[in-house]
Short mmCIF file of C-alpha atoms and ligand atoms in Angstrom, two decimals:
data_model
loop_
_atom_site.label_atom_id
_atom_site.label_comp_id
_atom_site.label_asym_id
_atom_site.label_seq_id
_atom_site.Cartn_x
_atom_site.Cartn_y
_atom_site.Cartn_z
CA MET A 1 1.39 36.61 -6.39
CA SER A 2 0.08 39.28 -8.40
CA SER A 3 2.77 41.82 -7.34
CA LYS A 4 5.01 39.73 -9.13
CA THR A 5 3.76 39.92 -12.77
CA THR A 6 4.79 43.17 -13.22
CA LEU A 7 8.12 42.35 -12.85
CA ARG A 8 8.04 39.42 -14.94
CA THR A 9 6.71 41.18 -17.80
CA ALA A 10 8.73 43.51 -17.91
CA LEU A 11 11.81 41.39 -18.04
CA THR A 12 10.28 38.84 -20.46
CA VAL A 13 10.27 41.77 -22.60
CA GLY A 14 13.10 42.53 -22.45
CA THR A 15 14.99 39.48 -23.64
CA LEU A 16 14.06 39.96 -27.07
CA LEU A 17 17.17 42.31 -27.34
CA PRO A 18 20.21 40.22 -26.32
CA VAL A 19 19.11 37.62 -28.70
CA ALA A 20 20.31 38.94 -32.04
CA LEU A 21 23.86 39.36 -30.09
CA GLY A 22 23.74 36.17 -29.40
CA LEU A 23 23.75 34.76 -33.05
CA ALA A 24 27.20 37.94 -33.15
CA ALA A 25 28.71 35.76 -30.33
CA CYS A 26 27.95 31.98 -31.58
CA GLY A 27 31.21 31.92 -33.29
CA SER A 28 33.37 32.30 -30.58
CA ASP A 29 32.72 29.90 -27.91
CA ASP A 30 35.40 30.40 -25.03
CA SER A 31 35.30 33.79 -24.33
CA GLY A 32 38.56 33.34 -22.08
CA SER A 33 36.74 32.32 -18.76
CA ASP A 34 38.78 29.56 -17.39
CA SER A 35 35.99 26.80 -16.54
CA GLY A 36 33.33 28.77 -19.69
CA SER A 37 32.40 26.19 -22.24
CA THR A 38 29.50 26.68 -24.79
CA THR A 39 27.42 23.49 -25.88
CA GLY A 40 24.76 23.08 -28.12
CA SER A 41 23.58 24.30 -32.16
CA SER A 42 23.96 28.40 -32.64
CA SER A 43 20.61 29.68 -32.98
CA GLY A 44 21.13 29.58 -36.72
CA GLY A 45 18.01 31.95 -37.50
CA GLY A 46 15.69 29.38 -36.01
CA GLY A 47 14.88 31.47 -32.73
CA GLY A 48 16.96 29.37 -30.29
CA LYS A 49 17.71 31.25 -27.19
CA THR A 50 21.01 31.08 -25.46
CA ILE A 51 20.91 30.74 -21.46
CA ALA A 52 24.15 30.91 -19.18
CA LEU A 53 24.27 28.23 -16.73
CA LEU A 54 26.57 29.14 -13.48
CA LEU A 55 27.71 27.27 -11.22
CA PRO A 56 29.36 27.83 -8.15
CA GLU A 57 32.16 24.60 -7.21
CA SER A 58 33.94 21.95 -8.53
CA LYS A 59 34.86 20.44 -5.04
CA THR A 60 31.38 18.89 -4.70
CA ALA A 61 30.62 16.14 -7.25
CA ARG A 62 27.10 17.06 -8.06
CA TYR A 63 27.71 20.08 -10.52
CA GLU A 64 29.96 18.82 -13.42
CA ALA A 65 27.63 15.27 -12.56
CA GLN A 66 24.16 16.34 -11.89
CA ASP A 67 23.93 19.18 -12.19
CA LYS A 68 25.53 20.90 -15.50
CA PRO A 69 24.62 16.82 -18.13
CA GLY A 70 21.30 17.35 -16.52
CA PHE A 71 20.35 20.85 -17.24
CA GLU A 72 21.85 20.70 -20.98
CA LYS A 73 19.99 17.61 -21.72
CA ALA A 74 16.38 19.05 -20.11
CA LEU A 75 17.29 22.24 -21.98
CA LYS A 76 18.10 20.38 -25.24
CA ALA A 77 14.75 18.43 -24.76
CA LEU A 78 12.57 21.57 -24.63
CA CYS A 79 14.82 23.59 -27.72
CA ALA A 80 17.10 21.78 -29.90
CA ASP A 81 18.04 24.94 -31.01
CA CYS A 82 19.05 26.81 -27.44
CA LYS A 83 22.92 27.06 -26.61
CA VAL A 84 23.90 27.08 -22.92
CA ILE A 85 26.81 28.88 -21.05
CA TYR A 86 28.28 27.15 -19.40
CA SER A 87 30.75 28.66 -16.69
CA ASN A 88 32.04 26.54 -12.60
CA ALA A 89 33.54 29.43 -10.50
CA ASP A 90 35.79 27.02 -8.44
CA GLN A 91 34.67 28.57 -5.31
CA ASP A 92 36.07 31.89 -6.78
CA ALA A 93 32.88 34.42 -5.78
CA SER A 94 34.84 37.52 -8.59
CA LYS A 95 35.75 34.88 -11.35
CA GLN A 96 31.75 34.34 -11.17
CA GLN A 97 30.87 37.92 -11.87
CA SER A 98 33.65 37.78 -14.67
CA GLN A 99 31.69 34.52 -16.02
CA ALA A 100 28.49 35.90 -15.74
CA GLU A 101 29.94 39.36 -17.33
CA SER A 102 31.12 37.33 -20.22
CA ALA A 103 27.77 35.83 -20.69
CA ILE A 104 25.37 38.58 -20.70
CA THR A 105 28.68 39.69 -23.21
CA ASN A 106 28.44 36.73 -25.02
CA GLY A 107 25.10 37.26 -25.54
CA ALA A 108 22.91 35.42 -22.98
CA ASP A 109 19.09 35.39 -22.68
CA VAL A 110 18.59 33.93 -19.31
CA LEU A 111 21.38 33.66 -16.21
CA VAL A 112 20.77 31.10 -14.14
CA LEU A 113 23.06 31.16 -11.52
CA ASP A 114 23.53 29.29 -8.88
CA PRO A 115 25.80 31.94 -6.25
CA VAL A 116 29.50 31.10 -4.46
CA ASP A 117 28.33 34.50 -2.65
CA ALA A 118 24.60 34.46 -2.07
CA GLU A 119 25.60 38.72 -0.34
CA SER A 120 27.79 39.81 -3.06
CA ALA A 121 26.10 38.24 -6.37
CA GLY A 122 23.29 40.90 -5.97
CA ALA A 123 25.96 42.90 -8.14
CA MET A 124 25.41 40.38 -10.72
CA VAL A 125 21.23 40.21 -10.79
CA THR A 126 21.65 44.07 -10.92
CA ARG A 127 24.50 43.84 -13.64
CA ALA A 128 22.07 41.19 -15.69
CA LYS A 129 19.03 43.68 -15.06
CA GLN A 130 20.50 46.72 -16.52
CA SER A 131 20.42 43.97 -19.90
CA LYS A 132 16.92 42.89 -19.19
CA ILE A 133 18.04 39.30 -18.35
CA PRO A 134 16.13 37.85 -15.83
CA VAL A 135 17.86 35.95 -13.33
CA ILE A 136 17.05 32.43 -11.79
CA SER A 137 19.01 31.71 -8.86
CA TYR A 138 19.72 28.24 -8.48
CA ASP A 139 19.43 25.47 -5.81
CA ARG A 140 21.46 28.90 -3.07
CA LEU A 141 19.05 31.78 -2.83
CA ILE A 142 21.07 35.25 -3.61
CA SER A 143 20.28 37.78 -1.01
CA LYS A 144 18.95 41.20 -1.20
CA ALA A 145 18.71 41.34 -4.70
CA PRO A 146 15.46 41.19 -7.57
CA VAL A 147 16.11 37.89 -8.54
CA ASP A 148 12.59 36.71 -10.24
CA TYR A 149 12.76 32.58 -9.86
CA TYR A 150 14.21 30.36 -7.31
CA ILE A 151 14.60 26.47 -7.99
CA SER A 152 16.20 24.50 -4.70
CA PHE A 153 14.86 22.25 -2.09
CA ASP A 154 13.42 22.43 1.70
CA ASN A 155 16.84 23.45 2.58
CA LEU A 156 15.90 23.51 6.20
CA LYS A 157 14.54 19.92 5.98
CA VAL A 158 17.66 18.56 4.75
CA GLY A 159 18.71 19.75 8.04
CA LYS A 160 16.10 18.15 10.12
CA LEU A 161 17.31 15.09 8.36
CA GLN A 162 20.34 15.00 8.94
CA GLY A 163 20.05 16.08 12.72
CA GLU A 164 17.26 13.34 13.27
CA ASN A 165 19.11 10.46 11.47
CA LEU A 166 22.18 11.26 14.06
CA VAL A 167 20.35 10.91 16.89
CA LYS A 168 18.92 8.53 15.79
CA ALA A 169 22.10 6.74 15.20
CA LEU A 170 23.56 7.84 19.01
CA GLY A 171 20.39 5.83 20.35
CA THR A 172 20.21 7.88 23.52
CA PRO A 173 21.98 11.13 22.94
CA ALA A 174 22.10 12.39 26.42
CA GLY A 175 25.39 12.69 27.01
CA LYS A 176 26.85 11.89 24.28
CA SER A 177 29.23 14.31 22.69
CA ILE A 178 29.62 14.86 18.18
CA VAL A 179 31.51 17.45 16.55
CA MET A 180 29.47 19.68 13.65
CA ILE A 181 31.27 19.99 10.33
CA ASN A 182 28.62 22.78 8.61
CA GLY A 183 29.37 24.19 5.19
CA ALA A 184 30.26 27.32 3.98
CA PRO A 185 29.33 30.59 5.70
CA THR A 186 28.77 32.39 1.79
CA ASP A 187 26.35 29.87 1.13
CA SER A 188 22.93 30.73 2.07
CA ASN A 189 21.64 27.14 2.04
CA ALA A 190 24.67 26.43 4.51
CA ALA A 191 22.72 28.64 6.87
CA MET A 192 19.53 26.63 6.78
CA PHE A 193 21.12 23.36 6.66
CA LYS A 194 23.01 24.44 10.16
CA LYS A 195 20.02 26.02 11.73
CA GLY A 196 17.60 22.60 10.55
CA ALA A 197 20.17 20.28 12.53
CA HIS A 198 20.73 22.33 15.37
CA SER A 199 16.73 22.34 15.54
CA VAL A 200 17.08 18.66 16.39
CA LEU A 201 20.42 18.30 18.29
CA ASP A 202 19.88 21.52 20.32
CA ALA A 203 16.69 19.15 21.96
CA SER A 204 18.07 15.85 21.63
CA GLY A 205 20.43 16.54 24.77
CA VAL A 206 23.82 15.45 22.80
CA LYS A 207 26.88 17.97 23.32
CA ILE A 208 28.06 19.63 20.59
CA ALA A 209 32.00 19.47 21.36
CA LYS A 210 33.03 21.27 18.37
CA GLU A 211 32.06 23.43 15.15
CA TYR A 212 33.32 24.67 12.17
CA ASP A 213 31.49 26.42 9.04
CA THR A 214 33.42 25.25 7.09
CA PRO A 215 35.01 27.72 3.66
CA ASP A 216 34.57 27.31 0.24
CA TRP A 217 32.80 23.71 1.51
CA SER A 218 36.14 22.32 0.89
CA PRO A 219 36.70 18.51 1.15
CA ASP A 220 40.46 19.22 2.37
CA LYS A 221 39.24 22.47 4.99
CA ALA A 222 36.57 19.70 6.52
CA GLN A 223 39.82 17.45 6.68
CA THR A 224 41.45 19.87 8.97
CA GLU A 225 38.80 20.36 11.16
CA MET A 226 38.20 17.13 11.87
CA GLU A 227 41.69 16.73 12.33
CA GLN A 228 41.44 19.87 14.70
CA ALA A 229 38.17 18.28 16.90
CA ILE A 230 40.29 14.69 16.93
CA THR A 231 43.15 16.83 18.66
CA ALA A 232 41.36 18.79 21.17
CA ILE A 233 39.06 16.44 22.27
CA GLY A 234 40.44 13.15 21.68
CA LYS A 235 39.33 9.86 19.11
CA GLY A 236 37.57 7.86 22.40
CA GLY A 237 35.37 11.50 22.95
CA ILE A 238 33.39 11.41 19.69
CA ASP A 239 30.41 9.43 19.28
CA GLY A 240 28.77 11.03 16.12
CA VAL A 241 29.67 13.44 13.48
CA TYR A 242 26.79 16.27 11.65
CA ALA A 243 28.88 16.74 8.14
CA ALA A 244 26.73 18.62 6.01
CA ASN A 245 27.33 17.46 2.95
CA ASP A 246 29.02 14.31 1.31
CA GLY A 247 32.39 15.97 0.03
CA THR A 248 33.15 17.56 4.04
CA ALA A 249 32.02 13.60 4.89
CA GLY A 250 34.83 12.16 3.35
CA GLY A 251 37.23 14.87 4.02
CA ALA A 252 35.72 14.31 8.34
CA ILE A 253 36.25 10.61 7.43
CA ALA A 254 39.37 10.55 6.05
CA ALA A 255 40.53 12.52 9.51
CA MET A 256 39.30 9.50 11.73
CA LYS A 257 40.80 7.14 9.99
CA GLY A 258 43.99 9.09 10.00
CA GLY A 259 42.98 9.15 14.14
CA GLY A 260 42.79 5.62 15.06
CA ILE A 261 39.09 6.09 14.80
CA ASP A 262 36.66 3.65 12.76
CA PRO A 263 34.26 5.44 10.49
CA THR A 264 31.65 2.39 10.86
CA LYS A 265 31.59 3.18 14.97
CA VAL A 266 30.45 6.55 14.98
CA PRO A 267 27.54 7.84 12.63
CA VAL A 268 28.23 10.55 9.97
CA THR A 269 25.73 12.30 7.84
CA GLY A 270 26.41 13.80 4.12
CA GLN A 271 23.95 15.57 1.77
CA ASP A 272 23.78 14.99 -1.62
CA ALA A 273 24.30 11.48 -2.45
CA GLU A 274 26.97 11.28 -4.57
CA LEU A 275 28.64 8.60 -5.88
CA ALA A 276 31.40 8.22 -3.31
CA GLY A 277 29.03 9.21 -0.44
CA VAL A 278 26.63 6.51 -1.07
CA GLN A 279 29.15 3.89 -1.79
CA ARG A 280 30.39 4.66 1.72
CA ILE A 281 27.08 4.25 2.96
CA LEU A 282 27.13 0.99 1.49
CA ALA A 283 30.68 0.55 3.14
CA GLY A 284 29.47 1.40 6.43
CA GLU A 285 31.37 3.96 6.88
CA GLN A 286 28.47 6.69 6.67
CA TYR A 287 25.27 6.53 8.19
CA MET A 288 23.77 9.03 5.64
CA THR A 289 23.23 11.28 3.70
CA VAL A 290 20.25 13.52 1.69
CA TYR A 291 18.69 12.82 -2.03
CA LYS A 292 18.12 15.56 -3.47
CA ALA A 293 17.13 14.12 -7.08
CA PRO A 294 18.50 16.04 -9.18
CA LYS A 295 16.12 15.47 -11.62
CA PRO A 296 13.73 17.61 -10.71
CA GLU A 297 15.89 20.23 -9.78
CA THR A 298 17.14 20.67 -13.46
CA GLU A 299 14.34 20.00 -14.76
CA ALA A 300 12.46 22.96 -13.77
CA ALA A 301 15.48 25.44 -14.19
CA ALA A 302 15.64 24.05 -18.00
CA LYS A 303 11.39 24.85 -18.07
CA LEU A 304 11.90 28.11 -16.25
CA ALA A 305 14.77 29.54 -18.24
CA TYR A 306 13.31 28.34 -21.35
CA ALA A 307 10.12 30.08 -20.71
CA LEU A 308 11.65 33.80 -19.79
CA ALA A 309 14.04 33.10 -22.69
CA THR A 310 10.77 32.92 -24.87
CA GLY A 311 9.11 35.74 -23.02
CA LYS A 312 6.27 32.89 -21.42
CA PRO A 313 5.13 32.58 -18.30
CA ALA A 314 6.54 29.96 -16.06
CA PRO A 315 4.87 26.57 -16.95
CA ALA A 316 1.98 25.97 -15.22
CA GLY A 317 2.07 23.51 -11.73
CA LEU A 318 5.72 24.43 -10.92
CA ILE A 319 5.78 27.38 -8.70
CA ASN A 320 4.98 26.08 -5.31
CA GLY A 321 6.30 28.22 -2.29
CA LYS A 322 7.74 31.92 -2.21
CA THR A 323 10.86 32.38 -0.57
CA ASN A 324 11.60 36.21 1.01
CA ASN A 325 15.00 36.78 0.19
CA GLY A 326 15.68 40.52 1.86
CA SER A 327 14.48 42.28 -0.90
CA VAL A 328 11.10 40.38 -2.53
CA ASP A 329 8.85 37.70 -2.41
CA VAL A 330 11.06 35.41 -4.79
CA PRO A 331 8.05 32.99 -6.89
CA SER A 332 10.15 29.08 -5.49
CA VAL A 333 9.91 25.78 -6.80
CA LEU A 334 10.65 24.02 -3.36
CA LEU A 335 11.72 20.42 -3.61
CA ASP A 336 11.47 17.29 -1.01
CA PRO A 337 14.98 16.41 -0.34
CA VAL A 338 14.63 12.73 1.45
CA ALA A 339 17.26 10.78 3.48
CA VAL A 340 19.26 7.42 2.74
CA THR A 341 20.80 4.82 4.64
CA LYS A 342 21.84 1.46 3.69
CA ASP A 343 18.21 0.72 3.75
CA ASN A 344 16.43 2.46 1.26
CA ILE A 345 19.49 3.45 -1.34
CA LYS A 346 17.86 1.01 -3.03
CA ASP A 347 14.26 2.55 -3.03
CA THR A 348 15.78 5.96 -3.67
CA VAL A 349 18.71 6.76 -5.61
CA VAL A 350 18.55 3.25 -7.46
CA ALA A 351 14.77 3.55 -8.16
CA ASP A 352 15.33 6.91 -9.76
CA GLY A 353 17.40 5.88 -12.10
CA THR A 354 20.12 8.02 -10.51
CA TYR A 355 23.01 4.86 -10.06
CA THR A 356 22.88 1.77 -11.52
CA ALA A 357 23.45 -1.12 -9.27
CA ALA A 358 26.63 -1.11 -12.22
CA GLN A 359 27.86 2.18 -11.04
CA LEU A 360 27.97 1.97 -7.62
CA CYS A 361 28.73 -2.09 -7.22
CA THR A 362 32.49 -2.36 -8.11
CA GLY A 363 34.70 -3.81 -5.90
CA LYS A 364 35.06 -3.93 -3.06
CA TYR A 365 31.49 -2.43 -2.32
CA ALA A 366 29.99 -5.80 -4.52
CA LYS A 367 29.70 -7.88 -0.91
CA ALA A 368 27.81 -4.67 0.41
CA CYS A 369 25.80 -4.31 -2.73
CA ALA A 370 23.85 -7.89 -2.17
CA ALA A 371 23.29 -7.38 1.57
CA ALA A 372 21.43 -4.43 0.71
CA GLY A 373 19.56 -6.04 -1.95
CA LEU A 374 21.15 -4.64 -4.88
CA THR A 375 22.01 -6.68 -8.22
CA GLY A 376 22.39 -6.75 -11.62
CA THR A 377 22.84 -3.76 -13.82
CA ARG A 378 20.13 -1.73 -13.04
C1 BGC B 401 24.07 22.71 -2.13
C2 BGC B 401 24.74 21.46 -1.27
C3 BGC B 401 26.09 21.44 -2.00
C4 BGC B 401 26.98 22.63 -1.31
C5 BGC B 401 28.16 22.81 -1.48
C6 BGC B 401 25.01 23.34 -1.10
O1 BGC B 401 24.12 24.86 -1.92
O2 BGC B 401 22.85 22.75 -1.92
O3 BGC B 401 24.07 20.29 -2.44
O4 BGC B 401 26.42 20.25 -1.69
O5 BGC B 401 26.07 23.54 -1.43
O6 BGC B 401 28.42 22.84 -3.38
#
């Protein structure tokens, strides 16, 4: 632990310089990056800091629906005159590189970076370091680079929960066939989900009839993969589908419907508890998802970013582990994921306030909601 102190001190001292640049840049909000935006009041001499939040893609709902608003809200609560430079890279690693560059030019004091490509993101860390700007690796681990902190979930456990629930849904897995739709090969998390899931599935006796890595986590590519699997295996030969997140589950389920497979009879996994995913679970079309509560993740990111921006150490009690990224042991905040099926929607995503019953129980979901004990507006 103490070996990190020197690095941290060196970095935090350096954060004083870019504040001045931030003030200079306040007038022009959007500096040309397509999906970049700036929110919050300018520092106005009140000591407000500038934090860049760089998220990887927009085909998965969580980033725009949960991460961005959650982070902005949490930061505002800590510091009313802090500013967020927000960018979404739309699955494009080089676009993310320019967004990081632009955030640095516009006075970011800290980068909160969720990388499109774990390996190439090291270049952004190097660039940030040149300007003495600390980097928090958000949700996905940036590999082989001197990252300051890492905030995520236990991603191996995410994969295990998916595998365990699929095995449970299959009843007697031995002799049954499944299709595996993994995440993007450029995402370090995807490898962890895959490893965790394999550790359970391989031991269960289930046959993995087809397996795909899905470029960019794209739901449409997942749909194509599932179509190919149905053609290769035959619609009667698929007993279950491992989909790494709700976006890819949505693609797989669309392919199943198009290919004559009833998704209410063939269990499909997911992750993220996105609104559409939870509604599919209510409707019986998706078996499970993994809930990674957005609030603790965005709040931890805001607290750490603010501490780093103001030259303070990580708030007490926040760091609960270390994660080696191939170059350093990164002090980490690792949160606990939870499996969600029809039975515990009420006690997880609704109890937490991530969704109200009213949000979930629209139109055709009303009846299923009543069965799941979800009534009223809260
Ligand atoms: C995140 C998942 C997300 C996926 C696709 C992963 O790194 O942990 O929550 O569904 O990326 O964006």
